PDB file of C-alpha atoms and ligand atoms in Angstrom:
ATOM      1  CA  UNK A   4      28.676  19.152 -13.782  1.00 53.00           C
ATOM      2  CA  UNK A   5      27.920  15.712 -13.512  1.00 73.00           C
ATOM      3  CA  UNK A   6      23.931  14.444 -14.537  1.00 92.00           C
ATOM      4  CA  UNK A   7      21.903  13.269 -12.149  1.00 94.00           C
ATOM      5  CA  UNK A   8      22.082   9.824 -13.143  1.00 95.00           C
ATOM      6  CA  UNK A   9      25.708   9.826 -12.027  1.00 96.00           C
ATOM      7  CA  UNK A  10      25.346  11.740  -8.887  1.00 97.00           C
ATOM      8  CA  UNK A  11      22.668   9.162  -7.779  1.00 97.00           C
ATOM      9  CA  UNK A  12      24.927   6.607  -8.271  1.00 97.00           C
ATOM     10  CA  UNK A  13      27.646   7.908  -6.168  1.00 96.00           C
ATOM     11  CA  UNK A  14      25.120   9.301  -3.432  1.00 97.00           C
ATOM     12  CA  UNK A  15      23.799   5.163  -3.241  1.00 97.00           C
ATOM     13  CA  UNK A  16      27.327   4.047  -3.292  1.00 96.00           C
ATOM     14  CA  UNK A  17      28.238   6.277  -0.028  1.00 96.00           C
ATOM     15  CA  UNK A  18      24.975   5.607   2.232  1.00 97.00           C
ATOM     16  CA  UNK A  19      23.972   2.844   3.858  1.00 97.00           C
ATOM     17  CA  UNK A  20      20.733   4.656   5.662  1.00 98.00           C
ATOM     18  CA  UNK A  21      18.606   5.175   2.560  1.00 98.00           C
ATOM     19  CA  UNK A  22      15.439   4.803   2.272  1.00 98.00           C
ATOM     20  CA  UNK A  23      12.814   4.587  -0.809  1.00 98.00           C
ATOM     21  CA  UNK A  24       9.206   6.398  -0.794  1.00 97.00           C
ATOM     22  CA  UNK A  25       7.229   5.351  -4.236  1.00 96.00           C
ATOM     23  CA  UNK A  26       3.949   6.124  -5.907  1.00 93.00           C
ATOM     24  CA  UNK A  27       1.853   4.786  -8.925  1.00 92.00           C
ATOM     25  CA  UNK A  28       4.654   5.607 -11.124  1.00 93.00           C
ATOM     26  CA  UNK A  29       6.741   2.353  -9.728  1.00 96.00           C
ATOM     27  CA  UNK A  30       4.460   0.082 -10.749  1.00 95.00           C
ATOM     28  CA  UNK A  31       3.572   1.421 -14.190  1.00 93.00           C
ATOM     29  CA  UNK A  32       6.668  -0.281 -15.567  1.00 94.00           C
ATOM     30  CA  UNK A  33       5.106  -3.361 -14.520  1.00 96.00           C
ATOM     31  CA  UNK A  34       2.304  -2.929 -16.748  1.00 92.00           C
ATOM     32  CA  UNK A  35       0.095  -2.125 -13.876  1.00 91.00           C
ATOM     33  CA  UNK A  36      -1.314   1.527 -15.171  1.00 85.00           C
ATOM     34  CA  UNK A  37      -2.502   3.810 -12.536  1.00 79.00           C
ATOM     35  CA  UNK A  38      -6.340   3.551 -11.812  1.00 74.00           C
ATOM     36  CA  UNK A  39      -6.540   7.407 -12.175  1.00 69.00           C
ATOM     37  CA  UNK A  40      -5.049   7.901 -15.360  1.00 63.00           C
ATOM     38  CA  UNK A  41      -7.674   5.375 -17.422  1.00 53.00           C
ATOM     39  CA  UNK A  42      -9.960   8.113 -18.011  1.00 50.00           C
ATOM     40  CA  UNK A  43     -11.453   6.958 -21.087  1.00 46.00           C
ATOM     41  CA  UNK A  44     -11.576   3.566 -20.332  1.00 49.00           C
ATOM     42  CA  UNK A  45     -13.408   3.662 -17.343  1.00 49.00           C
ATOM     43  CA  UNK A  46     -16.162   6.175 -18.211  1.00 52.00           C
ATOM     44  CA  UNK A  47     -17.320   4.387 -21.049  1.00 59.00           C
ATOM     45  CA  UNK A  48     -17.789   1.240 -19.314  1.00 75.00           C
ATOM     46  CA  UNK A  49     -18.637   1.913 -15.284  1.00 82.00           C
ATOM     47  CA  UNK A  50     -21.441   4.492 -14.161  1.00 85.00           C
ATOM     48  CA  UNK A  51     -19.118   6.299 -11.583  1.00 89.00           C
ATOM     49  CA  UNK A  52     -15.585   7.833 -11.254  1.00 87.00           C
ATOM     50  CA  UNK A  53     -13.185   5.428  -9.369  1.00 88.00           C
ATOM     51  CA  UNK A  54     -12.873   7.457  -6.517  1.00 89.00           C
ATOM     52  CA  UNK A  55     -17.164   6.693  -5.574  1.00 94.00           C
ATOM     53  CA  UNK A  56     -16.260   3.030  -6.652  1.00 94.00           C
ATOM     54  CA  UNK A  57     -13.001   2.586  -4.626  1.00 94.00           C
ATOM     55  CA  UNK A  58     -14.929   3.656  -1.436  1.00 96.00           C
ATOM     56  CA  UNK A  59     -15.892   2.453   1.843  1.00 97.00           C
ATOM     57  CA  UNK A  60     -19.790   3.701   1.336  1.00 98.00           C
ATOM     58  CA  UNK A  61     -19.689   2.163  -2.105  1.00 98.00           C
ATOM     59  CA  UNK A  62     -18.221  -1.035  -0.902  1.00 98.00           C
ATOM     60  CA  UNK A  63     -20.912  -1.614   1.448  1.00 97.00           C
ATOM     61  CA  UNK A  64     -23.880  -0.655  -0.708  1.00 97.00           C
ATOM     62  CA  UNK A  65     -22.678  -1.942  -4.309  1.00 97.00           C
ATOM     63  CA  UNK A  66     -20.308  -5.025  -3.582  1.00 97.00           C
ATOM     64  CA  UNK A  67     -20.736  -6.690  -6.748  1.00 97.00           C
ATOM     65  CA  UNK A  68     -20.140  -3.669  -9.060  1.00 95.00           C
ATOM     66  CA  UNK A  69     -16.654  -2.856  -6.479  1.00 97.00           C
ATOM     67  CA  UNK A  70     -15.552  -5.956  -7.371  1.00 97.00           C
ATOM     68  CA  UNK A  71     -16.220  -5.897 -11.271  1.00 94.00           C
ATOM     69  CA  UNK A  72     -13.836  -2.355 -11.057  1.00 92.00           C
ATOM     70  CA  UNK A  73     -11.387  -3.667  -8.209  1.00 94.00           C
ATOM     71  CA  UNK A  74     -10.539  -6.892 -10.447  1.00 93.00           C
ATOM     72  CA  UNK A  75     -11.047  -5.020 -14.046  1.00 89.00           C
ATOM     73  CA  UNK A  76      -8.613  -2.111 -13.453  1.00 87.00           C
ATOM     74  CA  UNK A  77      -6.723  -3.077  -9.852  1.00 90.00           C
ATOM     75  CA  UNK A  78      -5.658  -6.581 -10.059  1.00 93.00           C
ATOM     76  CA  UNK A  79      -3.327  -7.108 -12.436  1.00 92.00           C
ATOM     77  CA  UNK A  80      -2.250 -10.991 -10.935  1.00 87.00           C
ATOM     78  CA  UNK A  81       0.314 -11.580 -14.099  1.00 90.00           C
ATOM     79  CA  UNK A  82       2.597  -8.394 -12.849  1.00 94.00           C
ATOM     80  CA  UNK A  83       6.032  -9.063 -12.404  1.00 97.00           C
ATOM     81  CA  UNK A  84       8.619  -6.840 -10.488  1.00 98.00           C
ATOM     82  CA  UNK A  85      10.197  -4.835 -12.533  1.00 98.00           C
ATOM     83  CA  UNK A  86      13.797  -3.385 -12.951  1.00 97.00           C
ATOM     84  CA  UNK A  87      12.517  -0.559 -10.069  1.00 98.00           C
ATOM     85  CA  UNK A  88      11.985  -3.366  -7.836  1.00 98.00           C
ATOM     86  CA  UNK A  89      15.084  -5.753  -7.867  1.00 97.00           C
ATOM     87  CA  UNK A  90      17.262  -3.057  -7.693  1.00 98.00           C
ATOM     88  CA  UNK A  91      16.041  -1.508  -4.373  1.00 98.00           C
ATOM     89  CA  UNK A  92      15.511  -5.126  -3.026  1.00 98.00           C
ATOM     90  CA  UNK A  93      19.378  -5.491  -3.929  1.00 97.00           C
ATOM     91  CA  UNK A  94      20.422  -2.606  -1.691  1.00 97.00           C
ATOM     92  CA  UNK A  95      18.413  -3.533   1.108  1.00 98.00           C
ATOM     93  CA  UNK A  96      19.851  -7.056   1.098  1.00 97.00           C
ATOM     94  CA  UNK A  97      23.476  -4.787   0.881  1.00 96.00           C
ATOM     95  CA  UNK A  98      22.274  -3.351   4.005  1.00 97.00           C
ATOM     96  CA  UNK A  99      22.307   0.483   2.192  1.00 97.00           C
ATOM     97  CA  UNK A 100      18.207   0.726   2.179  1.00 98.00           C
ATOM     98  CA  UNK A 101      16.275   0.739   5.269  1.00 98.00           C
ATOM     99  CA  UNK A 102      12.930   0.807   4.013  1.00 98.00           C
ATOM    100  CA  UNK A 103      10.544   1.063   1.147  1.00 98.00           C
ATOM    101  CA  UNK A 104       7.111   3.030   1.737  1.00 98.00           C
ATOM    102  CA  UNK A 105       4.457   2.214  -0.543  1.00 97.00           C
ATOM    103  CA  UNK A 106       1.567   3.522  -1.998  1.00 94.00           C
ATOM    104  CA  UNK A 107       0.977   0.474  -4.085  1.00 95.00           C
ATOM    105  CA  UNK A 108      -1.312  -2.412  -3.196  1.00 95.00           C
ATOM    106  CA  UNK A 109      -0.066  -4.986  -6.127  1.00 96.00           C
ATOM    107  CA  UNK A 110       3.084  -6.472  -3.148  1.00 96.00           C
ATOM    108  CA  UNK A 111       5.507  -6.110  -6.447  1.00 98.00           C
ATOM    109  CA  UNK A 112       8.332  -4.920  -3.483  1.00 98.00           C
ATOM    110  CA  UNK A 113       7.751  -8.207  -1.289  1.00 97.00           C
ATOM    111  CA  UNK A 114       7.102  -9.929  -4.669  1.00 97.00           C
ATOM    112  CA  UNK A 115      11.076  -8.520  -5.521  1.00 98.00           C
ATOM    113  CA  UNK A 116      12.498  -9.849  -2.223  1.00 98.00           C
ATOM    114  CA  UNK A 117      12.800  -6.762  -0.329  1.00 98.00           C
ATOM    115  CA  UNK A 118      11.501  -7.105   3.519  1.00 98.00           C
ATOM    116  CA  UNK A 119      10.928  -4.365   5.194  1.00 98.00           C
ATOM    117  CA  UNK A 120       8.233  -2.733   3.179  1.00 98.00           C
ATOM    118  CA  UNK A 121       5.757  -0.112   4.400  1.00 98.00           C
ATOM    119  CA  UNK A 122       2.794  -0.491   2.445  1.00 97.00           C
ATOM    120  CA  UNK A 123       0.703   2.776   2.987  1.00 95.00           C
ATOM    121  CA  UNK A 124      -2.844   1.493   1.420  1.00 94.00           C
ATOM    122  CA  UNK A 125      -2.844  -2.055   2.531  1.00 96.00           C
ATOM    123  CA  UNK A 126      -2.104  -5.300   0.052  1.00 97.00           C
ATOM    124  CA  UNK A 127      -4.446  -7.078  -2.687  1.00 96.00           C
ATOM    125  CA  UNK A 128      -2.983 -10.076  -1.449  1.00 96.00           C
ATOM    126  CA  UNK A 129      -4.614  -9.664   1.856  1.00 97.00           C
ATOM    127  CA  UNK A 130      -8.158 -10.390   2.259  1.00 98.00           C
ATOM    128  CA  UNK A 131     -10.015 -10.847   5.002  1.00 98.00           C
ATOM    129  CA  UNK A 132     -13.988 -12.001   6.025  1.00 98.00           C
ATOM    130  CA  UNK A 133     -15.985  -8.735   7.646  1.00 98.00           C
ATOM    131  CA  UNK A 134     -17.710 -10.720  10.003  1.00 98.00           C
ATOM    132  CA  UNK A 135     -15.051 -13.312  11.147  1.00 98.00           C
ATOM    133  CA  UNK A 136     -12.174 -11.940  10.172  1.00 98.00           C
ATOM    134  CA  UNK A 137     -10.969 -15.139   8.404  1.00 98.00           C
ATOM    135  CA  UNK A 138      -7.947 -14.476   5.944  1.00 98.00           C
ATOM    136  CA  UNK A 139      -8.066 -15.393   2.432  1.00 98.00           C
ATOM    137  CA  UNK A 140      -5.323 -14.819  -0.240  1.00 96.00           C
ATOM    138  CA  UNK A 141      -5.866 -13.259  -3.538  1.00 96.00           C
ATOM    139  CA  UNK A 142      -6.333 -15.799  -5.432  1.00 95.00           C
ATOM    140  CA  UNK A 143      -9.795 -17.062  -3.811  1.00 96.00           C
ATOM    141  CA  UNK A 144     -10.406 -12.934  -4.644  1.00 96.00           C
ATOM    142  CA  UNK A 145      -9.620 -13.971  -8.340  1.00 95.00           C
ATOM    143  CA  UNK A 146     -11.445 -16.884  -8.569  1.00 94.00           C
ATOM    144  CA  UNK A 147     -14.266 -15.993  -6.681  1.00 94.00           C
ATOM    145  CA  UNK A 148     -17.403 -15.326  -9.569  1.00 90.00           C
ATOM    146  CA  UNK A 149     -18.882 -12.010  -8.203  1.00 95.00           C
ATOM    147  CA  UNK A 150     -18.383 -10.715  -4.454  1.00 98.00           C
ATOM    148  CA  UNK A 151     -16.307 -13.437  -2.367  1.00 98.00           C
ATOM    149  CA  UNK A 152     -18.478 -14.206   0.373  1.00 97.00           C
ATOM    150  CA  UNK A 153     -16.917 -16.343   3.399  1.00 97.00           C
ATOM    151  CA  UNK A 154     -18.626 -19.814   4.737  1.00 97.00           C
ATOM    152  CA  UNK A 155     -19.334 -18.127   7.726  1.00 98.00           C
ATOM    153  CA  UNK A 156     -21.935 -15.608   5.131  1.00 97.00           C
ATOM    154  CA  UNK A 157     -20.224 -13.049   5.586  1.00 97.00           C
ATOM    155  CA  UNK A 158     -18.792 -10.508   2.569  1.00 98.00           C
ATOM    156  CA  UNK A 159     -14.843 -10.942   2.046  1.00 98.00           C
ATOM    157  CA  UNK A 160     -12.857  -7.532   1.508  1.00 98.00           C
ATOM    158  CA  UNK A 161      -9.272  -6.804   0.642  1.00 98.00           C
ATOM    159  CA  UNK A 162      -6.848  -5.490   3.204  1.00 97.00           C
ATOM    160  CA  UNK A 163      -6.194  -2.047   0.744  1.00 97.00           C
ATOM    161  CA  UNK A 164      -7.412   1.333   2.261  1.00 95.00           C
ATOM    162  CA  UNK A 165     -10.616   2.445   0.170  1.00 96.00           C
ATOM    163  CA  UNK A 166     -11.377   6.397   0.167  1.00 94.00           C
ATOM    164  CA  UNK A 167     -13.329   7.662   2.949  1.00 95.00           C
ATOM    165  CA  UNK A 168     -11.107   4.854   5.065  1.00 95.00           C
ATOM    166  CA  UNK A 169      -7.925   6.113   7.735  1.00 93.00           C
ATOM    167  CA  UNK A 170      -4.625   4.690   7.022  1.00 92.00           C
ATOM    168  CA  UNK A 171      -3.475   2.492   9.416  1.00 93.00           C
ATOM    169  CA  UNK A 172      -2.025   4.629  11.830  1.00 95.00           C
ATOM    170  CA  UNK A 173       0.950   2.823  13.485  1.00 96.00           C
ATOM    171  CA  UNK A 174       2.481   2.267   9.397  1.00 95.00           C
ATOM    172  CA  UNK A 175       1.792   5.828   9.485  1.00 95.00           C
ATOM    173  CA  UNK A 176       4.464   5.708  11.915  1.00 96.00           C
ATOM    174  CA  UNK A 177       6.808   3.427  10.667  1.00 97.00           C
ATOM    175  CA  UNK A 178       7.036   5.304   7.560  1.00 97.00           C
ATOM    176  CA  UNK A 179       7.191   8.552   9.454  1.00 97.00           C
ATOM    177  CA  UNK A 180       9.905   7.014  11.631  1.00 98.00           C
ATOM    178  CA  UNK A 181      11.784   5.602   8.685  1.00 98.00           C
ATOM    179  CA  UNK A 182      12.139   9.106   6.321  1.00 98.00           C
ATOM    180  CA  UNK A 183      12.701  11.205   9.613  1.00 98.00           C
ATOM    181  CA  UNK A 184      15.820   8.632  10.085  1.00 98.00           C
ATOM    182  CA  UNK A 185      16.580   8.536   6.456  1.00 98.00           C
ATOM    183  CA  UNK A 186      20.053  10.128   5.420  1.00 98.00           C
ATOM    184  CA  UNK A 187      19.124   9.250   1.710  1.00 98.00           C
ATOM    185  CA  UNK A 188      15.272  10.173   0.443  1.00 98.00           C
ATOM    186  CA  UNK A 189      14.556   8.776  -2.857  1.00 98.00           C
ATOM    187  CA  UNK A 190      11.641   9.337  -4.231  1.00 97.00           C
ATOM    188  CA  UNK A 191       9.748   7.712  -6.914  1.00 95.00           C
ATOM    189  CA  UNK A 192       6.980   7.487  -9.085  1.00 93.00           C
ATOM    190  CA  UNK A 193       4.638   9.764  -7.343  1.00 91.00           C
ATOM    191  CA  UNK A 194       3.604  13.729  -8.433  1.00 86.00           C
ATOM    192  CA  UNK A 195       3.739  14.328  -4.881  1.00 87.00           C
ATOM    193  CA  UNK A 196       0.117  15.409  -4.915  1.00 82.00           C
ATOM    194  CA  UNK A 197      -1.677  13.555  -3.284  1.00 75.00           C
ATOM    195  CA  UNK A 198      -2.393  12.920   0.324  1.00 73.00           C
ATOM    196  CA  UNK A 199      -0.248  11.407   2.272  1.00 76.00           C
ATOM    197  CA  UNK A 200       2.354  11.326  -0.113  1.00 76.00           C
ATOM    198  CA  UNK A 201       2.881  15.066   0.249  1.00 78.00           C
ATOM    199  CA  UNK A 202       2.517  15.108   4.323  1.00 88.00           C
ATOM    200  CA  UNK A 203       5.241  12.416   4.554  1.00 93.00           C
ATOM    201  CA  UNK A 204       8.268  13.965   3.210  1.00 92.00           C
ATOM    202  CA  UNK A 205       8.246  16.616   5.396  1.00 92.00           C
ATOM    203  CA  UNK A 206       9.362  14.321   7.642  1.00 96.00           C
ATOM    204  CA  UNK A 207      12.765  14.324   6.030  1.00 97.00           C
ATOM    205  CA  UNK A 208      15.623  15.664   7.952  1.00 96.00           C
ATOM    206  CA  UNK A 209      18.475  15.036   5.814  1.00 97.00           C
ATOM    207  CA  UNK A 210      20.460  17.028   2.813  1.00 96.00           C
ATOM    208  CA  UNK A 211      19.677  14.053   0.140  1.00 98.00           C
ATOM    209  CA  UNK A 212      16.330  14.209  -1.522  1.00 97.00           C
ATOM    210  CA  UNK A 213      16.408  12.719  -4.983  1.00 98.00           C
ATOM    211  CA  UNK A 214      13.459  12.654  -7.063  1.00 97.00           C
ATOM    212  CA  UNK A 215      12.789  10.377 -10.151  1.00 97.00           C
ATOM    213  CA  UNK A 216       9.290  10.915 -11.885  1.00 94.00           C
ATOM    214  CA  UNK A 217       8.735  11.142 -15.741  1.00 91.00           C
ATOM    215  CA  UNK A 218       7.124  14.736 -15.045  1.00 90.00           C
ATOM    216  CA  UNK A 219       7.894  17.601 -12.612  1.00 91.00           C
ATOM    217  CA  UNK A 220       6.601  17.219  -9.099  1.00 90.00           C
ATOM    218  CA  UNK A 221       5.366  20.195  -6.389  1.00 85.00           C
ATOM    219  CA  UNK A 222       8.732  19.311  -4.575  1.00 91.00           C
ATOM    220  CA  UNK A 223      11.313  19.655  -7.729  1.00 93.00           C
ATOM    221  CA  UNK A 224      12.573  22.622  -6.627  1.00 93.00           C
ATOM    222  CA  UNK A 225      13.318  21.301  -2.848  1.00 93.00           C
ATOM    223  CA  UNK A 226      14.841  18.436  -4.407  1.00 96.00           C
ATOM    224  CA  UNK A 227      18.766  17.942  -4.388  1.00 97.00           C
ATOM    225  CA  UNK A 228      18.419  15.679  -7.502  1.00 97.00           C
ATOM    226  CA  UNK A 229      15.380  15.535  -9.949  1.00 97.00           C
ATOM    227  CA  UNK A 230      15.706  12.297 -12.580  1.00 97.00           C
ATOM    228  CA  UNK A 231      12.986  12.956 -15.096  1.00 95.00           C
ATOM    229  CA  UNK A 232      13.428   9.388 -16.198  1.00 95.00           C
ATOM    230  CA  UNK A 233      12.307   5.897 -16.066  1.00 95.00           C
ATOM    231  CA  UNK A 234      12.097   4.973 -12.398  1.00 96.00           C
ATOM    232  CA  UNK A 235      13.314   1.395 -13.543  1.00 96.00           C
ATOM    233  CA  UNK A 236      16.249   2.291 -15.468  1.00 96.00           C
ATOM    234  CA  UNK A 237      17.603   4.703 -13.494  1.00 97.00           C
ATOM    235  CA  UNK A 238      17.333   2.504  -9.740  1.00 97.00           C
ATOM    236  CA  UNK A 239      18.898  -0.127 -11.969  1.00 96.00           C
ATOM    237  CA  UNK A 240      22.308   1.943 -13.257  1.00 94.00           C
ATOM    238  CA  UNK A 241      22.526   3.760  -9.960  1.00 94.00           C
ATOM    239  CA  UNK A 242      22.187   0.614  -8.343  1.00 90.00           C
ATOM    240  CA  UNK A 243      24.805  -1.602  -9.775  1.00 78.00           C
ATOM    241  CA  UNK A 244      27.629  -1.481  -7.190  1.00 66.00           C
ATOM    242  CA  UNK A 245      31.644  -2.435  -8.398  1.00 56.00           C
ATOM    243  CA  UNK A 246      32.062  -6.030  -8.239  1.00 52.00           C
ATOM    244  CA  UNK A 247      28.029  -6.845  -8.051  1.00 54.00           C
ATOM    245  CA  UNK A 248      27.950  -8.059 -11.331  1.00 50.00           C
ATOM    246  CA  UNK A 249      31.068 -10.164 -11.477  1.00 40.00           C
ATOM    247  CA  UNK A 250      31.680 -13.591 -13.003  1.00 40.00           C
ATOM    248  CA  UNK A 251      29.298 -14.971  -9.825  1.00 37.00           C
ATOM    249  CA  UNK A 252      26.208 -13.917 -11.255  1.00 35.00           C
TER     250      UNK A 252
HETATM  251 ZN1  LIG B 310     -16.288 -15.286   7.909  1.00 76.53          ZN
END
C-alpha cells in the first residue's frame, strides 16, 4: 500500500483538470497565523473577539479601533509565498491546475505567479474609497496613521469580506463552476468547518478528493486521500514532475 504522499504524486502526474481549494492553513507556513487561533493574544490587548471587530457594523461605528486589529493581526506585508504556493503556481503554468479558490486575503497565490485565483473573501491589497470608490493599494493602508480617509473625505476600506457581509456572488460561481469541473480536488489548509468552505465541496463531482491538513477534517472520511502533513512540503514533493528539475533550473 503505497502512502499518501506517493499516491498524490502519481494522481498530479496523471491530471491535467485539477484544481486547489485552501484555507488558513496555506498561509500559516508563511508566517501569517490564522486570526482565530491568537486567542491569548488578542484578548489581552483588544476589548472584543475578532469576529465583532472584523465586521461590517463594527467597521462603520469603530473605524479606528478596525484598523488597529486589521493591521496588528491581518496584515502581515513581509509574507512571502511559501513552498504551498510555488508549487501549485508550477502546475498551473504546466497546464495540470485550473484554479485555486481562496479563503485567504494576504494575495500570497498571485504573489506566487499563479493566475487564475478565486479569492473567496476579497484581497488586502485592494482598497477602495466608500464614497468615491477610488482604488488605493495596500500600502497607502500601511502607511496611513489611523483610518485611511480618501481626499474626497471619505473613509477608505479594504476589498476583504467582513462578517455580517455576502460573498461576492458571481466568485461564488466561479469557484462553484471550477470544483464541479474539477477531476482532481485538493484540498488544503482548511478544517472544513466553516462556511463556505464546507458548502463548496459538495460541488465536487469527481472520484479524487485529497485532503492535506495537520489535523482531521469533517470530510476525512469522504476523502480518497487524507495527508496529515505540512501543506508546503507535501504540494512541493507531489509536485516535482520528471525532468522539472533538470540541469535548466
Ligand atoms: Zn473618495
Amino acid at each position: 500500500m503505497k502512502d499518501g504522499h506517493e499516491r498524490l504524486k502519481e494522481v498530479i502526474k496523471e491530471s491535467d483538470n485539477i484544481v486547489f481549494f485552501g484555507g488558513a492553513g496555506v498561509s500559516t507556513e508563511s508566517g501569517i497565523p490564522d486570526f482565530r487561533s491568537a486567542d491569548g493574544l488578542y484578548n489581552m490587548k483588544y476589548a472584543y473577539p475578532p469576529e465583532t471587530i472584523l465586521s461590517h457594523t463594527f467597521f462603520l461605528r469603530h473605524a479606528s479601533e478596525f484598523y488597529s486589529f486589521y493591521r496588528d493581526k491581518l496584515l502581515h506585508p513581509g509574507a512571502k509565498p511559501n513552498k504551498a504556493h510555488i508549487a501549485l503556481a508550477g502546475l498551473e503554468r504546466q497546464g495540470k491546475l485550473k484554479a485555486v479558490v481562496t479563503q485567504n486575503v494576504d494575495g500570497l497565490h498571485i504573489l506566487a505567479g499563479s493566475v487564475n485565483v478565486i479569492e473567496l473573501h476579497g484581497s488586502a491589497y485592494r482598497n477602495y474609497c466608500m464614497l468615491c470608490g477610488k482604488s488605493y493599494s495596500l500600502d497607502y493602508i500601511i502607511s496611513s496613521d489611523d483610518v485611511p480617509i480618501c481626499p474626497c473625505g471619505g473613509t477608505v476600506k479594504p476589498d476583504v469580506v467582513l462578517f455580517e457581509e455576502v460573498l461576492d456572488q458571481q466568485l461564488m460561481d466561479r469557484a462553484v463552476q471550477a470544483i464541479r469541473k474539477a477531476e482532481v480536488l485538493v484540498v488544503g489548509g482548511t478544517s472544513l468547518n466553516v462556511y463556505p468552505a464546507a458548502g463548496l465541496i459538495q460541488h465536487y463531482k469527481g472520484n479524487m478528493l485529497v485532503l492535506i491538513n495537520k489535523t482531521e477534517t469533517a470530510y476525512d472520511r469522504y476523502a480518497n486521500i487524507v495527508i496529515r502533513d505540512s501543506i508546503g512540503e507535501t504540494l512541493d514533493k507531489a509536485a516535482i514532475m520528471p525532468g522539472m528539475h533538470g540541469w535548466k533550473q
